[in-house]
XYZ file of C-alpha atoms in Angstrom:
754
model
C 18.735 -28.286 -47.965
C 15.686 -30.372 -48.579
C 13.315 -29.821 -51.492
C 10.126 -27.807 -50.865
C 7.044 -29.879 -50.271
C 4.435 -30.592 -52.904
C 2.085 -28.376 -50.968
C 4.539 -25.485 -51.254
C 4.696 -26.007 -54.997
C 0.937 -25.779 -55.135
C 1.077 -22.588 -53.099
C 3.710 -21.143 -55.482
C 1.509 -21.926 -58.489
C -1.492 -20.386 -56.782
C 0.402 -17.154 -56.186
C 2.374 -17.040 -59.446
C -0.060 -14.840 -61.361
C -0.192 -12.206 -58.651
C 3.531 -12.354 -57.920
C 4.350 -11.769 -61.588
C 2.485 -8.472 -61.540
C 4.252 -6.967 -58.559
C 6.885 -7.607 -55.957
C 4.625 -6.032 -53.349
C 2.985 -8.178 -50.713
C -0.276 -9.726 -51.975
C -3.202 -11.245 -50.136
C -4.097 -14.866 -49.787
C -7.865 -15.012 -49.600
C -10.411 -17.605 -48.649
C -11.077 -20.008 -45.861
C -8.719 -22.623 -44.462
C -9.224 -25.241 -41.779
C -7.625 -24.850 -38.365
C -7.844 -27.028 -35.268
C -7.334 -24.299 -32.689
C -10.404 -24.280 -30.493
C -8.536 -26.217 -27.832
C -5.565 -28.409 -27.015
C -7.436 -31.317 -28.679
C -8.804 -31.971 -32.179
C -11.908 -29.819 -32.584
C -12.153 -28.399 -36.139
C -13.315 -24.960 -37.164
C -12.806 -22.512 -40.018
C -10.239 -19.745 -39.747
C -10.268 -16.968 -42.308
C -7.136 -15.823 -44.092
C -7.532 -12.075 -43.747
C -8.026 -9.811 -46.764
C -5.449 -7.041 -47.095
C -8.014 -4.348 -47.793
C -9.993 -5.302 -44.709
C -7.172 -5.771 -42.221
C -4.349 -3.816 -43.853
C -2.059 -6.813 -44.222
C -1.352 -9.591 -46.751
C 0.311 -12.954 -46.814
C 4.012 -13.028 -47.795
C 4.845 -12.868 -51.500
C 6.176 -16.243 -52.643
C 8.861 -14.832 -55.002
C 10.211 -12.708 -52.183
C 10.380 -15.756 -49.911
C 12.218 -17.706 -52.626
C 14.779 -14.904 -52.886
C 15.346 -14.818 -49.147
C 15.593 -18.611 -49.064
C 18.343 -18.563 -51.736
C 20.227 -15.885 -49.782
C 20.022 -18.014 -46.635
C 18.006 -15.353 -44.810
C 15.133 -17.689 -44.063
C 14.737 -21.481 -43.846
C 12.844 -23.705 -46.262
C 10.605 -24.703 -43.367
C 9.714 -21.039 -42.799
C 8.977 -20.594 -46.514
C 6.627 -23.564 -46.445
C 4.866 -22.390 -43.323
C 4.484 -18.815 -44.521
C 3.188 -19.926 -47.912
C 0.636 -22.243 -46.343
C -0.304 -19.691 -43.752
C -2.132 -21.168 -40.787
C -2.223 -24.937 -41.011
C -3.591 -26.464 -37.774
C -0.579 -28.700 -37.102
C 1.772 -25.739 -37.434
C -0.278 -23.667 -35.018
C -0.101 -26.414 -32.455
C 3.636 -27.067 -32.699
C 4.806 -23.469 -32.420
C 6.707 -23.585 -35.719
C 4.400 -21.088 -37.369
C 5.098 -18.383 -34.802
C 8.835 -18.835 -35.255
C 8.446 -18.614 -39.036
C 6.443 -15.398 -38.829
C 8.866 -13.765 -36.412
C 11.741 -14.618 -38.782
C 9.766 -13.302 -41.732
C 8.877 -9.995 -40.064
C 12.464 -9.430 -38.895
C 13.864 -10.055 -42.384
C 11.128 -7.996 -44.032
C 11.823 -5.028 -41.766
C 15.554 -5.194 -42.510
C 14.969 -5.286 -46.268
C 12.161 -2.706 -46.150
C 13.200 -0.133 -43.525
C 10.675 2.401 -44.826
C 7.789 -0.085 -44.663
C 8.419 -1.739 -41.329
C 5.708 -4.007 -39.987
C 4.772 -4.076 -36.305
C 4.955 -7.579 -34.914
C 1.654 -7.634 -32.992
C -0.466 -5.667 -35.449
C 0.823 -7.856 -38.302
C 0.179 -11.144 -36.539
C -3.195 -9.989 -35.192
C -4.283 -8.783 -38.621
C -3.190 -12.097 -40.134
C -4.681 -14.485 -37.565
C -6.845 -12.552 -35.092
C -6.403 -12.268 -31.316
C -7.662 -15.761 -30.561
C -5.461 -17.612 -33.071
C -2.405 -15.557 -32.150
C -2.947 -16.377 -28.496
C -3.263 -20.094 -29.348
C -0.053 -19.933 -31.365
C 1.782 -18.143 -28.539
C 0.592 -20.478 -25.786
C 1.629 -23.475 -27.910
C 5.031 -21.978 -28.666
C 5.647 -21.255 -24.961
C 5.588 -25.007 -24.284
C 8.470 -25.652 -26.696
C 11.975 -24.767 -25.430
C 13.238 -23.397 -28.763
C 10.266 -21.032 -29.176
C 9.476 -20.261 -25.542
C 11.497 -17.034 -25.372
C 10.098 -15.480 -28.557
C 6.552 -16.572 -27.637
C 6.872 -14.908 -24.234
C 8.030 -11.692 -25.920
C 5.143 -11.751 -28.393
C 2.653 -12.376 -25.591
C 4.049 -9.462 -23.583
C 3.590 -7.200 -26.619
C 0.068 -8.528 -27.195
C -0.879 -7.762 -23.597
C 0.746 -4.323 -23.779
C -1.202 -3.646 -26.976
C -4.526 -4.500 -25.270
C -3.620 -2.355 -22.255
C -2.780 0.569 -24.519
C -6.103 0.131 -26.340
C -7.938 0.345 -22.996
C -9.321 -3.200 -23.158
C -10.746 -4.515 -19.878
C -10.383 -8.174 -18.836
C -14.005 -8.685 -19.930
C -13.160 -7.237 -23.367
C -10.148 -9.550 -23.768
C -12.250 -12.522 -22.631
C -14.503 -11.877 -25.640
C -11.623 -11.023 -28.012
C -10.196 -14.467 -27.293
C -13.671 -15.967 -27.850
C -13.582 -17.577 -24.425
C -17.199 -16.522 -23.953
C -18.142 -19.242 -26.462
C -16.102 -22.030 -24.842
C -18.940 -23.394 -22.675
C -17.628 -26.230 -20.462
C -14.385 -26.487 -22.502
C -12.945 -23.212 -21.170
C -9.741 -24.786 -19.828
C -9.214 -26.672 -23.108
C -8.732 -23.315 -24.856
C -5.048 -22.282 -24.856
C -6.013 -18.557 -24.794
C -7.412 -18.979 -21.276
C -3.818 -18.751 -20.020
C -3.293 -15.509 -21.930
C -6.457 -14.083 -20.406
C -5.412 -15.028 -16.861
C -2.062 -13.341 -17.427
C -3.843 -10.248 -18.753
C -6.060 -10.194 -15.662
C -2.919 -10.115 -13.483
C -1.335 -7.298 -15.510
C -4.575 -5.298 -15.596
C -5.326 -5.493 -11.861
C -1.683 -4.671 -11.080
C -1.874 -1.522 -13.233
C -5.388 -0.573 -12.091
C -5.360 -0.674 -8.318
C -8.868 -0.827 -6.902
C -10.279 -2.237 -10.144
C -13.592 -4.100 -9.817
C -12.498 -6.737 -12.338
C -11.548 -10.197 -11.123
C -11.262 -13.680 -12.588
C -14.319 -14.968 -10.743
C -16.425 -11.860 -11.431
C -15.929 -12.368 -15.179
C -16.488 -16.131 -15.122
C -19.638 -15.785 -13.012
C -21.261 -13.890 -15.880
C -21.292 -17.206 -17.767
C -20.963 -20.001 -15.213
C -22.470 -20.822 -11.828
C -20.035 -21.650 -9.014
C -20.835 -25.362 -9.137
C -20.248 -25.402 -12.925
C -16.856 -23.753 -12.377
C -16.017 -26.281 -9.682
C -16.765 -29.187 -12.028
C -14.676 -27.651 -14.836
C -11.777 -27.137 -12.390
C -11.828 -30.800 -11.354
C -11.885 -31.940 -14.999
C -9.015 -29.552 -15.833
C -6.875 -31.024 -13.050
C -6.745 -34.361 -14.910
C -4.790 -32.950 -17.885
C -1.275 -31.531 -17.582
C -2.026 -28.931 -20.261
C -5.062 -27.536 -18.444
C -4.228 -28.130 -14.779
C -2.315 -24.862 -14.210
C -5.193 -22.667 -15.363
C -7.656 -24.824 -13.437
C -5.605 -24.563 -10.246
C -5.347 -20.775 -10.615
C -9.124 -20.380 -10.989
C -9.707 -22.821 -8.130
C -7.554 -20.702 -5.802
C -9.462 -17.560 -6.748
C -12.840 -19.262 -6.367
C -11.971 -20.457 -2.849
C -10.686 -17.000 -1.906
C -13.864 -15.384 -3.301
C -16.088 -17.684 -1.256
C -14.053 -16.830 1.825
C -14.252 -13.076 1.165
C -18.016 -13.467 0.752
C -18.067 -15.046 4.209
C -19.463 -18.362 2.935
C -19.346 -21.163 5.501
C -18.368 -24.734 4.592
C -22.066 -25.563 5.053
C -23.004 -22.894 2.497
C -20.572 -24.378 -0.015
C -21.725 -27.922 0.701
C -25.289 -26.886 -0.163
C -24.079 -25.130 -3.306
C -21.990 -28.053 -4.577
C -24.606 -30.662 -3.728
C -26.932 -29.232 -6.374
C -25.598 -31.835 -8.790
C -27.514 -34.410 -10.794
C -26.757 -38.151 -10.402
C -23.817 -39.172 -12.571
C -22.164 -35.751 -12.607
C -18.595 -35.193 -11.432
C -18.179 -35.320 -7.651
C -17.172 -31.929 -6.291
C -16.047 -33.245 -2.910
C -12.362 -32.294 -3.507
C -13.305 -28.628 -3.951
C -15.382 -28.635 -0.769
C -12.590 -30.321 1.211
C -10.115 -27.630 0.117
C -12.498 -24.831 1.059
C -13.235 -26.371 4.442
C -9.493 -26.540 5.096
C -8.982 -22.890 4.093
C -12.000 -21.790 6.126
C -10.919 -23.583 9.285
C -7.508 -21.969 9.081
C -8.590 -18.350 8.928
C -12.377 -17.746 9.175
C -13.268 -15.877 12.386
C -17.002 -16.477 12.532
C -17.475 -20.213 13.023
C -14.034 -21.612 13.679
C -13.105 -20.262 17.138
C -9.573 -21.608 17.643
C -7.888 -18.384 16.484
C -10.232 -16.153 18.482
C -9.793 -18.262 21.613
C -6.033 -17.859 21.285
C -6.365 -14.085 20.861
C -8.752 -14.007 23.846
C -6.148 -15.733 26.031
C -3.504 -13.234 24.889
C -5.753 -10.318 25.815
C -5.978 -9.171 22.203
C -9.745 -9.392 22.137
C -12.535 -9.037 24.726
C -15.140 -11.559 25.814
C -17.857 -9.441 24.148
C -15.857 -9.173 20.930
C -15.323 -12.929 20.849
C -19.043 -13.549 21.322
C -20.062 -11.064 18.660
C -17.652 -12.354 16.034
C -18.679 -15.958 16.544
C -22.410 -15.235 16.678
C -22.373 -12.923 13.691
C -25.306 -10.593 13.235
C -27.856 -10.739 16.021
C -30.223 -7.768 15.716
C -29.479 -6.433 19.211
C -25.774 -6.339 18.456
C -26.337 -4.364 15.273
C -28.405 -1.813 17.143
C -26.151 -1.181 20.128
C -22.930 -0.427 18.257
C -20.974 -3.273 19.889
C -20.797 -5.171 16.611
C -18.785 -2.455 14.862
C -16.348 -2.211 17.753
C -15.893 -6.000 17.699
C -15.182 -6.107 13.986
C -12.743 -3.188 14.173
C -10.772 -5.055 16.826
C -10.872 -8.309 14.882
C -9.749 -6.798 11.571
C -6.917 -4.934 13.285
C -5.616 -8.083 14.992
C -6.132 -10.235 11.896
C -4.123 -7.829 9.722
C -1.303 -7.696 12.264
C -1.070 -11.489 12.334
C -1.624 -11.918 8.585
C 0.263 -9.036 6.902
C 0.117 -10.719 3.460
C -3.653 -11.326 3.628
C -4.880 -7.998 4.967
C -8.624 -7.464 5.020
C -10.469 -4.168 4.481
C -12.889 -3.332 7.280
C -15.555 -1.898 4.960
C -15.204 -4.661 2.341
C -15.377 -7.348 5.029
C -18.410 -5.821 6.725
C -20.254 -5.264 3.437
C -19.550 -8.823 2.245
C -20.666 -10.192 5.618
C -23.761 -8.067 6.273
C -24.646 -6.003 3.170
C -24.878 -2.217 2.670
C -28.099 -1.780 4.645
C -26.900 -3.612 7.772
C -23.502 -1.878 7.699
C -25.269 1.475 7.503
C -27.511 0.522 10.449
C -24.461 -0.593 12.432
C -22.590 2.632 11.624
C -25.495 4.976 12.410
C -26.002 3.208 15.745
C -22.293 3.333 16.549
C -22.173 7.075 15.749
C -24.498 7.666 18.719
C -22.080 6.023 21.186
C -19.136 8.256 22.231
C -16.590 5.424 22.243
C -17.441 4.283 18.696
C -18.440 7.620 17.136
C -15.049 8.344 15.511
C -14.509 4.931 13.925
C -18.146 4.836 12.791
C -17.746 8.207 11.079
C -14.610 6.946 9.311
C -16.346 3.779 8.108
C -19.301 5.830 6.884
C -16.993 8.220 5.019
C -15.308 5.217 3.370
C -18.700 3.695 2.506
C -19.819 6.957 0.882
C -16.546 7.267 -1.060
C -16.920 3.676 -2.242
C -20.426 4.345 -3.602
C -19.207 7.495 -5.357
C -16.292 5.575 -6.853
C -18.757 2.976 -8.166
C -20.805 5.741 -9.808
C -23.859 5.267 -7.591
C -26.383 8.096 -7.698
C -28.631 8.971 -4.713
C -31.493 6.897 -6.155
C -29.182 3.847 -6.383
C -28.070 4.246 -2.757
C -31.693 4.700 -1.656
C -32.381 1.205 -3.030
C -29.079 -0.278 -1.778
C -30.116 0.730 1.741
C -33.577 -0.784 1.089
C -35.248 2.507 1.972
C -37.582 1.994 -0.990
C -39.304 -0.733 1.043
C -39.702 1.297 4.265
C -43.193 2.626 3.419
C -44.401 5.055 6.127
C -41.573 4.008 8.485
C -38.843 5.714 6.448
C -37.557 7.857 9.326
C -37.441 4.828 11.636
C -34.700 3.326 9.441
C -31.205 4.366 10.660
C -29.832 4.191 7.061
C -31.997 7.204 6.109
C -29.334 9.387 7.766
C -26.604 7.740 5.681
C -28.627 8.401 2.534
C -29.173 12.075 3.407
C -25.432 12.456 3.986
C -24.724 10.761 0.643
C -27.141 13.153 -1.067
C -25.165 16.101 0.351
C -21.801 14.678 -0.748
C -23.117 13.738 -4.189
C -24.599 17.174 -4.893
C -21.451 18.890 -3.649
C -19.290 17.022 -6.169
C -21.908 17.045 -8.955
C -22.948 20.677 -9.231
C -26.025 21.116 -11.377
C -27.184 17.565 -10.632
C -30.914 16.929 -11.035
C -30.982 14.701 -7.946
C -32.540 16.062 -4.766
C -33.989 14.655 -1.556
C -37.562 15.559 -2.480
C -37.237 14.382 -6.111
C -36.260 10.901 -4.885
C -38.897 10.732 -2.149
C -41.646 11.904 -4.507
C -41.122 8.738 -6.555
C -42.632 6.836 -3.622
C -44.612 9.323 -1.538
C -47.059 12.159 -2.203
C -46.318 15.514 -0.557
C -49.080 15.091 2.040
C -47.754 11.615 2.926
C -44.283 13.099 3.421
C -45.732 15.881 5.571
C -47.448 13.354 7.854
C -44.263 11.255 8.164
C -42.284 14.412 9.030
C -44.694 15.302 11.853
C -44.483 11.784 13.313
C -40.652 11.811 13.044
C -40.531 15.063 15.031
C -41.917 13.252 18.108
C -38.880 10.931 18.457
C -35.375 12.182 19.255
C -33.821 9.444 17.071
C -35.823 10.411 13.984
C -36.371 14.146 14.454
C -33.122 15.281 12.785
C -33.838 13.445 9.532
C -37.468 14.573 9.639
C -36.481 18.200 10.137
C -33.998 18.012 7.262
C -36.634 16.637 4.866
C -39.193 19.167 6.121
C -36.837 22.046 5.300
C -36.271 20.693 1.801
C -39.975 20.086 1.220
C -40.858 23.671 2.191
C -38.049 25.021 -0.010
C -39.226 22.852 -2.931
C -42.783 24.173 -2.634
C -41.431 27.710 -2.604
C -39.218 27.124 -5.654
C -42.247 25.687 -7.437
C -44.062 28.977 -6.715
C -46.746 27.280 -4.627
C -48.927 29.725 -2.680
C -50.106 29.070 0.878
C -53.535 28.468 -0.660
C -52.058 25.786 -2.958
C -50.485 24.020 0.021
C -53.652 24.311 2.086
C -55.568 22.520 -0.656
C -52.855 19.870 -0.918
C -52.681 19.166 2.826
C -56.442 19.206 3.293
C -56.784 16.054 1.167
C -56.853 14.060 4.403
C -59.412 11.550 5.627
C -60.979 11.966 9.104
C -58.765 10.661 11.904
C -55.457 11.237 10.098
C -52.679 13.373 11.561
C -53.360 17.110 11.312
C -50.852 18.775 9.011
C -51.655 22.307 10.172
C -48.187 22.827 11.654
C -46.514 22.123 8.298
C -48.829 24.610 6.593
C -48.106 27.250 9.271
C -44.360 26.873 8.694
C -44.820 27.253 4.945
C -46.937 30.394 5.356
C -44.199 31.845 7.553
C -41.492 31.013 4.994
C -43.643 32.258 2.136
C -44.472 35.562 3.809
C -40.820 36.176 4.495
C -39.474 35.730 0.997
C -42.129 35.136 -1.692
C -42.354 38.120 -4.108
C -45.596 37.314 -5.889
C -48.363 37.469 -3.289
C -46.875 38.848 -0.107
C -45.709 42.414 -0.801
C -43.789 43.371 2.345
C -40.363 42.639 0.832
C -41.209 44.312 -2.463
C -42.521 47.401 -0.678
C -39.210 47.653 1.160
C -37.251 47.313 -2.092
C -39.556 49.879 -3.706
C -38.776 52.385 -0.939
C -35.046 51.752 -1.389
C -35.334 52.420 -5.124
C -34.320 48.863 -5.957
C -37.473 48.204 -7.933
C -39.929 50.351 -9.937
C -43.652 50.898 -9.437
C -44.341 48.913 -12.620
C -42.069 46.093 -11.520
C -43.779 45.931 -8.130
C -47.195 45.723 -9.772
C -46.131 43.036 -12.233
C -44.509 40.795 -9.651
C -47.484 40.956 -7.307
C -50.061 40.479 -10.070
C -48.184 37.594 -11.640
C -49.011 36.718 -15.230
C -51.643 38.962 -16.773
C -51.723 38.392 -20.537
C -51.055 42.036 -21.396
C -47.927 42.039 -19.248
C -46.628 38.908 -20.919
C -47.093 40.433 -24.343
C -45.532 43.837 -23.760
C -42.204 42.651 -22.394
C -42.544 44.456 -19.058
C -42.892 41.167 -17.216
C -39.404 39.993 -18.210
C -37.861 43.272 -17.104
C -39.633 42.982 -13.755
C -38.435 39.440 -13.155
C -34.858 40.252 -14.165
C -34.809 43.040 -11.578
C -36.393 40.835 -8.936
C -34.020 37.903 -9.429
C -31.011 40.217 -9.369
C -32.084 41.848 -6.095
C -33.158 38.537 -4.556
C -29.764 36.941 -5.296
C -27.916 39.932 -3.862
C -29.908 39.702 -0.643
C -29.854 35.887 -0.511
C -26.372 34.829 -1.756
C -26.736 31.290 -0.378
C -30.113 30.724 -2.070
C -29.500 32.103 -5.549
C -32.253 31.568 -8.105
C -31.842 30.998 -11.854
C -33.856 33.397 -14.014
C -34.821 30.760 -16.603
C -35.615 28.069 -14.017
C -37.695 30.519 -11.978
C -39.640 31.791 -14.992
C -40.278 28.274 -16.319
C -41.446 27.009 -12.921
C -43.703 30.061 -12.552
C -45.189 30.340 -16.058
C -44.259 27.271 -18.141
C -42.283 26.971 -21.406
C -45.003 28.423 -23.632
C -45.545 31.597 -21.581
C -41.794 32.143 -21.132
C -41.327 31.846 -24.896
C -44.158 34.336 -25.496
C -42.641 36.716 -22.937
C -39.191 36.468 -24.545
C -40.485 37.015 -28.077
C -42.316 40.150 -26.880
C -39.285 41.384 -24.936
C -36.989 40.903 -27.948
C -38.975 43.593 -29.775
C -38.230 46.192 -27.078
C -34.792 47.848 -27.209
C -34.362 47.931 -23.430
C -35.105 44.192 -23.001
C -33.879 42.748 -26.314
C -30.422 41.799 -25.058
C -31.553 39.949 -21.924
C -34.427 38.319 -23.845
C -32.033 36.936 -26.469
C -29.728 35.683 -23.719
C -32.518 33.882 -21.837
C -33.887 32.415 -25.073
C -30.461 30.960 -25.917
C -30.323 29.452 -22.430
C -33.811 28.006 -22.933
C -32.738 26.396 -26.221
C -29.522 25.040 -24.641
C -31.592 23.533 -21.836
C -33.874 21.732 -24.300
C -30.834 20.437 -26.220
C -29.174 19.202 -23.035
C -32.347 17.319 -22.094
C -32.440 15.658 -25.559
C -35.684 17.260 -26.693
C -36.663 16.534 -30.308
C -38.154 19.325 -32.451
C -41.570 17.704 -32.078
C -41.155 17.613 -28.275
C -40.535 21.368 -28.201
C -43.467 21.893 -30.588
C -45.677 20.313 -27.902
C -43.926 22.104 -24.998
C -44.754 25.430 -26.668
C -48.354 24.229 -27.144
C -48.110 24.808 -30.885
C -49.880 21.476 -31.312
C -53.060 23.182 -30.082
C -52.835 26.166 -32.465
C -54.445 24.333 -35.400
C -54.751 26.664 -38.447
C -53.647 29.678 -36.366
C -50.091 28.328 -36.100
C -48.499 31.350 -37.778
C -50.215 33.726 -35.330
C -48.307 32.241 -32.370
C -45.273 34.272 -31.129
C -43.631 31.096 -29.823
C -43.426 29.717 -33.391
C -40.255 31.799 -33.802
C -38.733 30.083 -30.758
C -39.513 26.686 -32.251
C -37.912 27.634 -35.605
C -34.738 28.683 -33.755
C -34.748 25.410 -31.834
C -34.975 23.346 -35.034
C -31.918 25.204 -36.389
C -30.010 24.663 -33.122
C -31.024 20.984 -33.094
C -29.732 20.489 -36.651
C -26.417 22.186 -35.801
C -25.987 19.949 -32.747
C -27.154 16.769 -34.504
C -25.876 16.834 -38.107
C -26.620 13.117 -38.509
C -30.267 13.593 -37.475
C -31.116 16.775 -39.355
C -34.766 17.539 -39.896
C -36.867 20.288 -41.488
C -39.737 22.449 -40.321
C -41.865 20.931 -43.069
C -41.210 17.302 -42.060
C -42.316 17.984 -38.469
C -45.437 19.847 -39.550
C -46.518 17.054 -41.919
C -46.990 14.824 -38.860
C -49.441 17.391 -37.485
C -51.296 18.611 -40.605
C -52.465 17.037 -43.852
C -50.659 18.369 -46.914
C -53.580 20.344 -48.339
C -54.273 22.177 -45.058
C -50.603 22.961 -44.510
C -50.169 24.187 -48.090
C -53.119 26.556 -47.706
C -51.844 27.810 -44.324
C -48.463 28.574 -45.899
C -50.029 30.526 -48.750
C -52.052 32.646 -46.311
C -49.055 33.186 -43.995
C -46.961 34.430 -46.938
C -49.352 37.344 -47.338
C -48.682 38.519 -43.765
C -45.723 40.569 -42.542
C -42.768 39.993 -40.298
C -41.447 36.678 -39.029
C -44.602 34.731 -39.935
C -44.054 35.549 -43.621
C -40.344 34.652 -43.417
C -41.109 31.319 -41.758
C -43.877 30.508 -44.254
C -41.556 31.200 -47.212
C -38.938 28.876 -45.701
C -41.398 26.040 -45.059
C -42.947 26.476 -48.497
C -39.502 26.091 -50.080
C -39.013 22.862 -48.112
C -42.458 21.740 -49.242
C -41.657 22.416 -52.911
C -38.366 20.538 -52.589
C -40.209 17.567 -51.117
C -42.898 17.542 -53.826
C -40.258 17.670 -56.543
C -38.294 14.836 -54.899
C -41.356 12.570 -54.927
C -42.301 13.738 -58.445
C -45.634 15.344 -57.601
C -47.007 16.769 -60.868
C -48.759 20.149 -61.128
C -51.937 18.181 -61.778
C -51.491 16.316 -58.460
C -51.065 19.597 -56.607
C -54.016 21.180 -58.450
C -56.267 18.379 -57.202
C -54.811 18.391 -53.694
C -55.385 22.145 -53.306
C -58.916 21.774 -54.732
C -58.370 24.723 -57.058
C -61.613 23.946 -58.912
C -63.498 25.327 -55.914
C -61.864 28.789 -56.127
C -64.607 30.227 -58.344
C -64.378 32.922 -61.005
C -61.779 35.027 -59.204
C -59.243 32.215 -59.052
C -56.643 34.139 -61.099
C -55.933 36.512 -58.198
C -56.235 33.936 -55.432
C -52.898 33.442 -53.557
C -53.408 29.660 -53.571
C -53.713 29.635 -57.361
C -50.621 31.849 -57.662
C -48.711 29.413 -55.448
C -49.732 26.572 -57.765
C -48.538 28.553 -60.808
C -45.147 29.023 -59.121
C -44.911 25.276 -58.447
C -45.729 24.608 -62.108
C -42.745 26.789 -63.063
C -40.506 24.996 -60.538
C -41.648 21.601 -61.822
C -40.569 22.463 -65.362
């Protein structure tokens, strides 16, 4: 055995004091140099990890000496483990071997304190350094096997932690590599992880090129690939990325001319990218169906493809072809034949069409093909797949509206075939997302006013190709107006905002009047009279529902009872058009009036239970829509109450909401007092609280609570009794100040202050 190096002796001395105290593992702290950024000699600092921070320490030197004497570990391993992470050791693979030996021996001698290989090494060096060590060790025959095992565990660990390829790219600090990506050993680890991830996550959207394109342009990647090919240590990774880049261009239906333009955007003196273009041209000419016709001509001779199909596939996307359905039929035939002749390179019809034409054009093609009997079935299948693909990608109806470029259609919306695809997507989306806030009218209202929509609907009705979509939107528009409690008079005003010469919207209004008279309970009384005769509704209820929102009715609780009865009967008679009590009341009266109605109804025994239930639902709704206490304060119009705040019934609702908000958001707790101080100056609020304390009921209870919060605040900021005396302007109270409630409140604060 050779004698330990001088450096090891220095390491032993450095650790002697700590080792003497305990035989437990102790940390080596500080910063040490490591050349691990790439396969070359770039220097950087690598931190030796603190045990408290990462849960692991460097090996204890005395323990290593003992193992060395017993022959359990080599002197080389002792030296490496004592030094830790010297750059030369990282780049020869010796360090990995030493650590594996150390962990194995440690686990045998400490069965109750076993260390996990990956977590130990990662804690000691970090993901990037460990990957560098592993990739280096894999190149050395004596450490290749153990390095491969460690890498497999590292990858498994990332998979278990749910890391995506993009996450691992950053963990390995490849996002900072700039043009030296292929000089970083961890790039090989990342490529291997990409393979494992995509294999375990079929249909994943992650790919090598998708990740790299977030940092590099295609021409930058091409240049890096060519540079990587010149070095044996980087050529494999470069070749792998090159293959994927070529395949991506092909899948995106890029022609050799497209790529030539892309790669020619180089400055004089930069690396020539001709080799990349030559390879792509070769690949393209072998398999691309759109410009290279050899394969199609052969299929044509064999009777596998028609003359029309051949023409369409070589021409590409002429507008007439898109609009007669022939294009879809041609591509279906081509993909089928291609997949039969190339079973290892199968292409997806939808993916190919979308890459070639885009979502909008595919939708146009599909909608056109659905009108032709011979292509209707395949078009419906492609559309179903397109819709499923959007749902899988998490697209909402607004996203798809833009994907199909309907947001640019202006008044010609119904002339766009994709509008039918969008309406179908809206149906599918709402069916699988019950309670969704998305609706046809909500989306369209972001672009059009209701009278603009009405005019477009009337024009669409005149054309057989657009009438179905127009009728669908018309039905939803009428239903939306009804749900918003619009009267025929409201709609008449809305539709009469037309300039001379514009389309008459009388027919839309007539349809709404008809719908309204059939089912609306507030102004047309036929339905209510019928229910009244059947004993389904009382005389009072009938009166309330037809009158609407008289103040006295709101404040005596009868209104809530009437609406509960109405909604119940309406839902029984209209099971496919059920209405929500809270949503209906809020749309009809607004948050403030509903709150007032509920507070009044809670005081009546016969309506207390339903009032409490609806109020809880109202509070849950505000919480689910992320309303802050101050938002609800405004919703309930308490911000307009001024000094009459404590006279407002809806104040009780707001107090309950603040409590519910604090329960749901313990990290963002607030107080009634803190919200009110943004609305009132301290003196005014203090005086309001004193007056409210002299009242009865909930106003007094609320005032006492806020006053306690106020006192707590004043004490926390060390407000003296003298400060409060001045703020409350007690000098102005006059000779009867001793019995004034404001003075008595000040006396109480003086006692609290002591």
